[in-house]
Coordinates of C-alpha atoms and ligand atoms in Angstrom, one line a residue:
M1 CA 84.3 149.0 83.9
K2 CA 84.7 148.0 80.2
K3 CA 81.7 146.0 78.9
L4 CA 82.2 143.2 76.5
T5 CA 79.5 141.2 74.8
V6 CA 80.2 137.5 74.3
S7 CA 78.7 134.8 72.0
R8 CA 76.0 132.4 73.2
Q9 CA 78.6 129.7 73.3
V10 CA 80.8 131.6 75.6
A11 CA 77.8 132.7 77.8
T12 CA 76.9 129.0 78.1
K13 CA 80.4 128.0 79.1
I14 CA 80.5 130.7 81.8
K15 CA 77.1 129.7 83.1
Q16 CA 78.3 126.1 83.3
G17 CA 81.0 127.3 85.7
Q18 CA 84.1 127.4 83.5
S19 CA 86.3 130.4 84.2
L20 CA 89.3 130.4 81.8
L21 CA 88.7 132.9 78.9
E22 CA 90.4 132.1 75.6
K23 CA 91.3 134.4 72.7
E24 CA 88.9 132.5 70.4
D25 CA 86.0 133.5 72.8
F26 CA 86.1 137.0 71.5
E27 CA 85.6 138.5 68.0
S28 CA 87.7 141.5 68.9
L29 CA 89.4 142.3 72.2
P30 CA 89.7 145.7 74.0
A31 CA 92.9 146.7 75.7
L32 CA 94.2 143.9 77.9
D33 CA 95.1 144.1 81.7
Q34 CA 91.8 145.5 82.9
P35 CA 88.7 144.2 84.6
V36 CA 85.7 143.6 82.2
Q37 CA 82.0 143.1 82.7
L38 CA 80.8 140.3 80.4
L39 CA 77.4 140.6 78.8
A40 CA 75.3 138.0 77.0
G41 CA 73.9 138.8 73.5
D42 CA 70.6 140.1 75.0
G43 CA 72.5 142.6 77.1
H44 CA 72.1 141.0 80.5
S45 CA 75.2 140.8 82.7
L46 CA 77.0 137.5 83.1
G47 CA 79.4 138.9 85.7
V48 CA 82.9 140.2 86.0
G49 CA 86.4 139.0 85.1
Y50 CA 89.6 140.4 83.6
L51 CA 91.6 140.2 80.5
S52 CA 95.4 139.5 80.5
E53 CA 97.7 137.4 78.4
Q54 CA 99.1 134.3 80.1
N55 CA 100.6 131.0 79.0
K56 CA 97.1 129.5 78.7
G57 CA 94.1 131.7 77.9
I58 CA 93.5 135.5 77.7
G59 CA 91.9 136.1 81.1
W60 CA 89.5 134.8 83.7
F61 CA 85.9 135.0 84.6
V62 CA 85.7 135.7 88.3
S63 CA 82.2 136.2 89.6
S64 CA 78.5 136.6 88.6
E65 CA 78.3 139.3 91.2
P66 CA 79.1 142.9 90.1
L67 CA 82.1 143.2 92.4
S68 CA 85.4 145.0 92.1
F69 CA 88.8 143.5 92.8
D70 CA 89.6 145.5 95.8
L71 CA 91.1 144.9 99.3
A72 CA 87.9 143.7 100.8
F73 CA 87.3 141.3 97.9
F74 CA 90.7 139.6 98.3
Q75 CA 90.5 139.6 102.1
E76 CA 87.3 137.6 101.8
L77 CA 88.8 135.2 99.3
F78 CA 91.9 134.6 101.5
T79 CA 89.7 134.2 104.6
R80 CA 87.8 131.4 102.8
A81 CA 91.0 129.9 101.4
K82 CA 92.5 129.8 104.9
S83 CA 89.5 128.1 106.6
Y84 CA 89.2 125.6 103.7
R85 CA 92.8 124.4 104.7
S86 CA 92.1 124.0 108.4
S87 CA 93.0 120.3 108.3
Y88 CA 96.4 121.1 106.9
Y89 CA 97.0 123.8 109.6
S90 CA 96.1 121.4 112.3
D91 CA 98.5 118.7 111.1
A92 CA 101.9 119.4 112.7
S93 CA 103.6 116.9 110.5
T94 CA 103.1 119.0 107.4
T95 CA 104.3 122.6 107.2
A96 CA 104.2 123.2 103.5
F97 CA 101.2 123.3 101.3
R98 CA 99.2 125.5 98.8
L99 CA 97.3 128.3 100.5
F100 CA 95.6 129.7 97.4
N101 CA 95.1 128.0 94.0
Q102 CA 93.9 130.3 91.3
E103 CA 90.3 129.7 90.0
G104 CA 89.8 126.9 92.5
D105 CA 89.9 129.5 95.2
G106 CA 87.9 132.1 93.3
F107 CA 90.4 134.0 91.3
G108 CA 92.5 132.7 88.4
G109 CA 96.0 134.0 87.7
F110 CA 98.0 133.6 90.9
T111 CA 98.9 131.0 93.5
V112 CA 100.3 131.2 97.1
D113 CA 102.3 128.4 98.7
L114 CA 103.3 128.1 102.3
Y115 CA 106.8 126.9 103.2
G116 CA 106.9 126.9 107.0
E117 CA 106.7 130.5 108.1
F118 CA 107.2 131.9 104.6
V119 CA 105.1 132.1 101.4
V120 CA 105.7 132.2 97.7
F121 CA 103.3 134.1 95.3
S122 CA 103.3 133.0 91.7
W123 CA 102.0 135.6 89.2
Y124 CA 100.7 134.1 86.0
N125 CA 99.8 137.3 84.0
P126 CA 100.5 141.0 83.9
Y127 CA 97.2 142.0 85.4
V128 CA 97.6 140.2 88.7
F129 CA 101.2 141.6 88.8
Q130 CA 99.8 145.1 88.3
I131 CA 97.3 144.8 91.2
K132 CA 99.7 142.9 93.5
E133 CA 99.9 145.6 96.1
T134 CA 96.2 145.1 96.8
I135 CA 96.6 141.3 96.8
L136 CA 99.6 141.4 99.2
A137 CA 97.9 143.8 101.6
A138 CA 94.8 141.6 101.7
F139 CA 97.0 138.6 102.3
Q140 CA 98.9 140.2 105.1
A141 CA 95.6 141.1 106.9
V142 CA 94.4 137.5 106.8
F143 CA 97.8 135.8 107.3
P144 CA 99.6 138.1 109.8
E145 CA 101.6 135.2 111.1
V146 CA 103.5 134.7 107.8
R147 CA 107.0 136.2 108.4
G148 CA 108.0 136.9 104.8
A149 CA 107.0 136.6 101.2
Y150 CA 108.7 135.9 97.8
E151 CA 107.3 136.1 94.3
K152 CA 107.8 134.1 91.1
I153 CA 107.0 135.7 87.7
R154 CA 105.4 133.2 85.4
F155 CA 104.6 135.4 82.4
K156 CA 106.8 137.2 79.8
G157 CA 107.8 140.8 80.1
V158 CA 109.4 141.2 83.5
E159 CA 113.2 141.0 83.6
Y160 CA 113.5 138.9 86.8
E161 CA 111.7 135.6 87.7
S162 CA 112.1 135.5 91.5
A163 CA 112.3 138.2 94.2
F164 CA 111.7 138.9 97.9
V165 CA 108.5 141.0 98.4
Y166 CA 107.8 141.7 102.1
G167 CA 108.6 141.0 105.7
E168 CA 111.7 139.1 106.9
E169 CA 113.9 137.3 104.4
A170 CA 113.9 133.5 104.8
P171 CA 117.2 131.7 105.2
K172 CA 118.8 130.9 101.8
E173 CA 118.0 127.2 102.4
F174 CA 115.8 125.8 105.2
F175 CA 113.7 122.8 105.9
I176 CA 109.9 122.2 105.8
L177 CA 108.0 119.1 106.9
E178 CA 105.6 117.0 104.9
N179 CA 104.1 113.8 106.4
G180 CA 106.8 114.0 109.0
V181 CA 109.6 114.0 106.4
S182 CA 112.1 116.9 106.1
Y183 CA 112.8 118.5 102.8
Q184 CA 115.2 121.3 102.1
V185 CA 113.7 124.3 100.2
F186 CA 115.0 127.6 98.8
L187 CA 112.6 130.4 98.0
N188 CA 114.7 132.8 95.9
D189 CA 116.6 130.8 93.4
G190 CA 114.8 130.7 90.0
L191 CA 111.2 129.4 89.7
M192 CA 111.7 126.1 91.5
T193 CA 111.9 125.7 95.3
G194 CA 113.3 122.2 95.9
I195 CA 110.0 120.4 96.1
F196 CA 106.8 120.1 94.0
L197 CA 104.1 120.4 96.6
D198 CA 101.3 119.0 94.4
Q199 CA 102.8 115.5 94.7
H200 CA 102.4 115.2 98.5
E201 CA 99.8 112.5 98.3
V202 CA 102.0 110.4 96.1
R203 CA 104.9 110.9 98.4
A204 CA 102.6 110.0 101.3
S205 CA 101.9 106.6 99.7
L206 CA 105.7 106.0 99.7
V207 CA 106.1 107.2 103.3
D208 CA 103.3 104.9 104.2
G209 CA 105.3 101.9 103.0
L210 CA 104.4 101.3 99.3
A211 CA 108.2 100.6 98.7
A212 CA 109.0 99.1 102.1
G213 CA 111.7 96.5 101.9
K214 CA 112.1 97.3 98.1
S215 CA 114.4 98.9 95.7
L216 CA 113.2 102.1 93.9
L217 CA 114.4 103.8 90.7
N218 CA 113.3 107.5 90.5
M219 CA 113.5 108.9 86.9
F220 CA 113.6 112.7 86.4
S221 CA 114.3 112.9 90.1
Y222 CA 115.1 116.6 90.5
T223 CA 115.8 116.8 94.3
A224 CA 114.9 113.1 94.7
A225 CA 111.8 113.9 96.9
F226 CA 110.2 110.6 95.9
S227 CA 113.3 108.7 96.8
V228 CA 113.5 110.3 100.3
A229 CA 109.8 109.6 100.9
A230 CA 110.4 106.0 99.9
A231 CA 113.5 105.6 102.1
M232 CA 111.6 107.0 105.0
G233 CA 108.9 104.5 104.3
G234 CA 111.4 101.6 104.4
A235 CA 112.8 101.3 100.9
V236 CA 116.1 99.5 101.2
Q237 CA 117.8 101.1 98.2
T238 CA 117.0 104.0 95.9
T239 CA 118.5 105.3 92.7
S240 CA 117.7 108.8 91.5
V241 CA 118.4 109.8 87.9
D242 CA 118.4 113.4 86.6
L243 CA 120.3 115.2 83.9
A244 CA 120.9 118.3 86.0
K245 CA 124.3 118.3 87.8
R246 CA 122.9 120.3 90.8
S247 CA 120.3 117.6 91.5
R248 CA 122.9 115.4 93.3
E249 CA 123.8 117.9 96.0
L250 CA 120.1 119.0 96.5
S251 CA 119.1 115.3 96.7
E252 CA 121.7 114.5 99.3
A253 CA 120.5 117.4 101.4
H254 CA 117.0 115.9 101.7
F255 CA 118.5 112.5 102.8
V256 CA 120.9 114.1 105.3
A257 CA 118.1 116.2 106.8
N258 CA 116.3 113.0 107.7
G259 CA 119.3 111.2 109.2
L260 CA 119.5 108.7 106.3
A261 CA 122.9 107.2 105.5
L262 CA 123.7 107.7 101.9
D263 CA 125.3 104.2 101.4
D264 CA 122.2 102.6 99.9
H265 CA 121.1 105.7 98.0
R266 CA 122.6 106.6 94.6
F267 CA 122.3 109.8 92.6
V268 CA 123.1 109.5 88.9
V269 CA 123.5 112.6 86.7
M270 CA 122.5 111.1 83.3
D271 CA 119.8 111.3 80.6
V272 CA 117.1 108.8 81.6
F273 CA 117.2 107.0 78.2
D274 CA 120.9 106.5 78.6
Y275 CA 120.3 105.2 82.1
Y276 CA 117.9 102.6 80.8
K277 CA 120.6 101.3 78.5
Y278 CA 123.2 101.5 81.3
A279 CA 120.9 99.5 83.7
K280 CA 120.3 96.8 81.1
R281 CA 124.0 96.5 80.3
H282 CA 124.8 96.2 84.0
E283 CA 121.8 93.9 84.7
L284 CA 120.3 96.3 87.3
S285 CA 116.7 95.9 88.1
Y286 CA 114.2 97.5 90.5
D287 CA 111.0 96.7 92.4
V288 CA 109.4 100.1 92.1
I289 CA 110.1 102.7 89.3
V290 CA 108.8 106.3 89.5
I291 CA 108.6 108.2 86.2
D292 CA 107.7 111.9 86.5
P293 CA 109.1 113.8 83.5
P294 CA 108.7 117.5 82.4
S295 CA 106.0 118.0 79.8
F296 CA 108.6 118.8 77.2
A297 CA 112.4 118.4 77.4
R298 CA 115.1 119.1 74.9
N299 CA 118.7 118.3 75.4
K300 CA 121.7 117.9 73.1
K301 CA 120.7 114.4 72.0
R302 CA 116.9 114.4 71.8
T303 CA 113.6 116.0 72.4
F304 CA 110.9 114.4 74.5
S305 CA 107.2 115.2 74.9
V306 CA 104.8 113.4 77.2
A307 CA 102.1 113.5 74.5
K308 CA 104.1 111.5 72.1
D309 CA 106.9 109.7 73.9
Y310 CA 105.7 108.7 77.4
H311 CA 105.0 105.1 76.1
R312 CA 108.8 104.7 75.5
L313 CA 109.5 105.5 79.2
V314 CA 107.0 102.8 80.2
S315 CA 108.2 100.0 77.8
E316 CA 111.9 100.7 78.8
A317 CA 111.0 100.6 82.5
L318 CA 109.3 97.2 82.1
E319 CA 112.6 95.8 80.9
I320 CA 114.3 96.6 84.2
L321 CA 111.4 96.0 86.6
N322 CA 111.5 93.0 88.8
P323 CA 108.7 90.4 88.7
G324 CA 105.6 91.7 90.6
G325 CA 107.0 95.2 90.5
I326 CA 105.3 98.6 90.7
L327 CA 105.3 101.6 88.3
I328 CA 104.4 105.0 89.5
L329 CA 103.6 107.0 86.4
S330 CA 103.1 110.7 86.6
T331 CA 102.6 113.7 84.4
N332 CA 101.6 117.3 84.8
A333 CA 101.3 118.0 81.1
A334 CA 98.2 120.2 80.6
N335 CA 97.8 119.1 77.0
V336 CA 97.5 115.4 78.0
N337 CA 94.3 114.5 79.7
K338 CA 93.8 111.4 81.8
E339 CA 92.5 109.4 78.9
K340 CA 95.3 110.4 76.6
F341 CA 97.8 109.6 79.3
K342 CA 96.3 106.2 79.9
K343 CA 96.6 105.5 76.1
Q344 CA 100.3 106.4 76.2
I345 CA 100.7 104.0 79.2
E346 CA 98.8 101.2 77.6
K347 CA 100.9 101.6 74.4
G348 CA 104.0 101.2 76.5
F349 CA 102.6 98.0 78.1
Q350 CA 102.1 96.3 74.7
G351 CA 99.5 94.0 76.2
R352 CA 101.5 93.0 79.2
K353 CA 99.4 92.1 82.2
H354 CA 99.0 94.9 84.8
R355 CA 96.6 96.3 87.4
Y356 CA 95.9 99.9 88.4
L357 CA 96.3 100.1 92.2
A358 CA 95.7 103.8 92.7
T359 CA 95.0 107.1 90.8
Y360 CA 96.0 110.5 92.0
G361 CA 95.1 114.0 90.8
L362 CA 95.7 117.3 92.6
P363 CA 95.4 117.1 96.4
A364 CA 92.8 119.1 98.3
D365 CA 95.0 122.1 99.0
F366 CA 95.5 122.5 95.2
R367 CA 91.8 123.3 95.0
W368 CA 90.6 123.2 91.4
N369 CA 87.5 124.1 89.5
K370 CA 85.4 120.9 89.3
K371 CA 83.6 122.3 86.2
E372 CA 86.9 122.6 84.4
E373 CA 88.6 119.1 84.2
S374 CA 91.6 120.7 82.6
S375 CA 92.5 122.6 85.7
N376 CA 93.3 119.3 87.4
Y377 CA 96.5 119.0 85.5
L378 CA 98.2 116.3 87.7
K379 CA 97.7 112.7 86.7
V380 CA 99.4 109.8 88.5
F381 CA 98.8 106.1 88.3
T382 CA 100.3 103.4 90.6
I383 CA 100.4 100.2 88.6
K384 CA 101.3 96.6 89.5
V385 CA 102.8 94.6 86.8
D386 CA 102.5 90.8 86.3
V387 CA 99.6 89.9 88.5
Ligands
SAH1 N1 110.0 114.1 89.8 C1 110.6 115.4 90.4 C2 110.3 116.6 89.5 C3 110.8 116.4 88.1 S1 111.1 118.0 87.4 C4 110.0 115.6 91.8 O1 109.0 114.9 92.2 O2 110.5 116.5 92.5 C5 111.9 117.5 85.9 C6 113.3 117.1 86.0 O3 113.6 116.3 84.8 C7 114.3 118.2 86.1 O4 115.0 118.1 87.3 C8 115.2 118.0 84.8 O5 116.6 118.3 85.1 C9 115.0 116.6 84.5 N2 115.2 116.1 83.1 C10 114.7 116.7 82.0 N3 115.1 115.9 80.9 C11 115.8 114.9 81.4 C12 116.4 113.7 80.8 N4 116.3 113.5 79.5 N5 117.0 112.8 81.6 C13 117.0 113.0 82.9 N6 116.5 114.1 83.6 C14 115.9 115.0 82.8

């Protein structure tokens, strides 16, 4: 295995339990896409990892043990990952959750999500893609009950982004359960699957009645999962706004799957900033507003970034929120930590009185490295206005 000496600073970071390796950590890099043994300046071994280019970082530290990334290694990781999720397995009202989450489960660079009887692997760099036969074989040994698997390519250099990998093919569209609510999913149509599993605790708060008897506006709604959760929890009216035309039909499918009549649930294909104007012009207002934008978005009219513009979403929302209303403010932007996100939110409030009711990060199945705050990318605040 290639040996690589790192600076004292990097050795300290690794000893503290951080695992993401960055380009700046190395003076010069050997060939990528191979395992490496990392050595401290005095020559003693820090452990093993690998180098590979991905969206963030240049590789991962894996273990202080001198192990190799073989079938037995991955079987052990998957066995631990499976037993860690025993509470999810024993809950019949939830059939979709994350089975393996990168460095949180002991190996950065890929994830595995369960959707009923099928799974989706997401590969984040060329090295994990290169060794995927070993990873898939180990997975099948530990999860023989899984009927079929798909993969998503989340790095540059492969001409497809989604494919079937083994077992039986899943139906083109089918339903999973989460907190007793049905959602329609599709495992082989681009990178998205119809639901973002990391939001299941926030959806649970809605199923549990946060919006019971209330009206809810869902901004950047995608397939309107928050709206369905709210409707199942007793919301009397929901409005879901997304720019993508396809969102309407996908959203309706979630509602129909749960036997909800569509009369009191609206789907609007519109830019959210235009919808704010539309709502004001038509004197529409809401008791609960959910805002969950992409980190960056560009369309014909404007560009939006969570880091710079989130405050505008908040101040606009306050203009159409009913007295005593609730905002659910969410972001998964990796470049915006909790403090920065709070600053954006507070800027949007412009001193208006409000109270934080709940804070969410990644749920337990999205196991993250507690030594690396940045790996907990999800930040959600439930805020009551006008107390
Ligand atoms: N909140 C959703 C996930 C949002 S994904 C959920 O919980 O499932 C981001 C969505 O924002 C995409 O569906 C995209 O079409 C939409 N989007 C991006 N820019 C937009 C804009 N300016 N106005 C409305 N929707 C937008």
